[in-house]
Amino acid sequence: QVQLVESGGGLAQAGGSLRLSCVASGRTFSAYTMGWFRQAPGKEREFVAAITWSGGSLYYEDSVKGRFTISVDNAKNMVYLQMNSLKPEDTAVYYCAAALLHTGRVLFLHSEANYWGQGTQVTVSS
């Protein structure tokens, strides 16, 4: 059974930090691009960041550049999202996703994801 399971969400104050984790299991994900998306109430799910398992290719949405860092641990099949300098507008449910892309790009649309986690809530208070 293929699973992506997120953890690490919670409540943080503006300017604070949280680290999200996603463990991938049930198949070999080495060919997949891993990403984080988020969805705020009343809004569409949006791309946040993505990475290849080699760690050699990264992509960030403009609003999180310089504040968020995506990384992988191949030995543990883990994907992380370190979120610093959090803002109230970062409040959302954050989802881990895996996409099998047949191009050299890293950015992918939510419609291209093959697998999703259940999501973890991040709330940033002002």
Short mmCIF file of C-alpha atoms in Angstrom, two decimals:
data_model
loop_
_atom_site.label_atom_id
_atom_site.label_comp_id
_atom_site.label_asym_id
_atom_site.label_seq_id
_atom_site.Cartn_x
_atom_site.Cartn_y
_atom_site.Cartn_z
CA GLN A 1 0.00 0.00 0.00
CA VAL A 2 1.50 3.30 -1.12
CA GLN A 3 1.48 5.93 1.59
CA LEU A 4 2.72 9.44 2.14
CA VAL A 5 2.34 10.43 5.77
CA GLU A 6 2.99 13.97 6.94
CA SER A 7 3.77 15.16 10.43
CA GLY A 8 5.10 18.23 12.18
CA GLY A 9 2.31 20.71 11.71
CA GLY A 10 0.99 22.83 14.52
CA LEU A 11 0.69 26.33 15.84
CA ALA A 12 3.47 28.88 15.52
CA GLN A 13 3.78 32.60 16.05
CA ALA A 14 4.67 34.93 13.23
CA GLY A 15 8.42 34.86 12.77
CA GLY A 16 8.65 31.36 14.19
CA SER A 17 9.58 28.04 12.64
CA LEU A 18 8.11 24.62 12.00
CA ARG A 19 9.50 21.54 10.31
CA LEU A 20 7.22 19.28 8.34
CA SER A 21 8.13 15.67 7.60
CA CYS A 22 6.76 13.23 5.05
CA VAL A 23 7.58 9.52 5.02
CA ALA A 24 7.04 7.67 1.76
CA SER A 25 6.35 3.94 1.75
CA GLY A 26 4.81 1.15 -0.28
CA ARG A 27 6.84 1.49 -3.46
CA THR A 28 10.10 2.80 -4.83
CA PHE A 29 9.91 6.56 -5.14
CA SER A 30 13.37 7.20 -6.57
CA ALA A 31 11.95 8.14 -9.97
CA TYR A 32 9.37 10.50 -8.47
CA THR A 33 9.65 14.19 -7.81
CA MET A 34 8.50 15.03 -4.29
CA GLY A 35 6.66 18.19 -3.47
CA TRP A 36 4.81 20.15 -0.84
CA PHE A 37 1.53 21.88 -1.55
CA ARG A 38 -0.76 23.88 0.72
CA GLN A 39 -4.41 24.78 0.80
CA ALA A 40 -5.88 27.61 2.83
CA PRO A 41 -9.62 27.79 3.59
CA GLY A 42 -11.56 28.90 0.55
CA LYS A 43 -8.52 28.77 -1.70
CA GLU A 44 -7.17 26.35 -4.26
CA ARG A 45 -4.33 24.01 -3.46
CA GLU A 46 -1.06 25.68 -4.39
CA PHE A 47 2.46 24.54 -5.02
CA VAL A 48 5.06 25.34 -2.34
CA ALA A 49 8.28 23.49 -3.16
CA ALA A 50 9.60 20.38 -4.90
CA ILE A 51 12.76 18.32 -4.98
CA THR A 52 14.23 15.29 -6.68
CA TRP A 53 15.49 12.40 -4.55
CA SER A 54 19.04 13.17 -5.56
CA GLY A 55 18.51 16.59 -4.01
CA GLY A 56 20.10 18.10 -7.07
CA SER A 57 17.02 19.89 -8.34
CA LEU A 58 14.86 22.19 -6.25
CA TYR A 59 12.05 24.60 -6.94
CA TYR A 60 10.24 27.05 -4.67
CA GLU A 61 7.16 29.15 -5.02
CA ASP A 62 8.17 32.80 -4.95
CA SER A 63 6.47 33.68 -1.65
CA VAL A 64 8.46 31.07 0.30
CA LYS A 65 11.89 31.56 -1.28
CA GLY A 66 14.48 32.38 1.35
CA ARG A 67 12.17 31.23 4.16
CA PHE A 68 11.39 27.58 3.40
CA THR A 69 13.85 24.78 2.66
CA ILE A 70 12.92 21.43 1.15
CA SER A 71 15.22 18.45 1.62
CA VAL A 72 15.26 14.66 1.43
CA ASP A 73 16.79 11.79 3.37
CA ASN A 74 17.06 8.90 0.95
CA ALA A 75 17.99 6.35 3.59
CA LYS A 76 14.79 7.07 5.52
CA ASN A 77 12.52 7.81 2.54
CA MET A 78 11.77 11.15 4.16
CA VAL A 79 11.01 14.55 2.69
CA TYR A 80 11.22 17.64 4.88
CA LEU A 81 10.01 21.20 4.70
CA GLN A 82 11.78 23.55 7.08
CA MET A 83 9.68 26.68 7.43
CA ASN A 84 11.28 29.76 8.97
CA SER A 85 10.10 33.34 9.34
CA LEU A 86 6.53 32.14 9.24
CA LYS A 87 3.78 34.57 8.34
CA PRO A 88 0.04 34.41 9.05
CA GLU A 89 -0.53 33.95 5.32
CA ASP A 90 1.36 30.64 5.53
CA THR A 91 -1.59 29.23 7.47
CA ALA A 92 -2.92 26.25 5.53
CA VAL A 93 -3.13 22.49 5.39
CA TYR A 94 0.17 21.29 3.97
CA TYR A 95 0.29 18.21 1.76
CA CYS A 96 3.14 16.01 0.65
CA ALA A 97 2.88 14.79 -2.94
CA ALA A 98 4.77 12.58 -5.38
CA ALA A 99 4.72 13.01 -9.14
CA LEU A 100 6.23 10.88 -11.87
CA LEU A 101 7.44 13.49 -14.35
CA HIS A 102 8.85 12.49 -17.69
CA THR A 103 10.63 15.77 -18.25
CA GLY A 104 13.54 17.50 -16.59
CA ARG A 105 11.34 19.93 -14.69
CA VAL A 106 10.80 19.89 -10.94
CA LEU A 107 7.77 22.15 -10.59
CA PHE A 108 4.53 20.23 -11.00
CA LEU A 109 0.84 20.98 -10.85
CA HIS A 110 -1.39 19.41 -8.23
CA SER A 111 -3.21 17.65 -11.06
CA GLU A 112 0.04 15.90 -11.97
CA ALA A 113 0.60 14.35 -8.55
CA ASN A 114 0.29 10.57 -8.45
CA TYR A 115 0.16 10.27 -4.66
CA TRP A 116 -0.91 12.52 -1.81
CA GLY A 117 -0.55 12.53 1.93
CA GLN A 118 -3.46 13.24 4.23
CA GLY A 119 -2.23 16.74 5.09
CA THR A 120 -1.05 18.46 8.24
CA GLN A 121 -2.41 21.75 9.58
CA VAL A 122 -0.08 24.72 9.99
CA THR A 123 -1.46 27.74 11.79
CA VAL A 124 0.56 30.93 12.18
CA SER A 125 -0.70 33.54 14.61
CA SER A 126 0.12 37.23 14.32
#
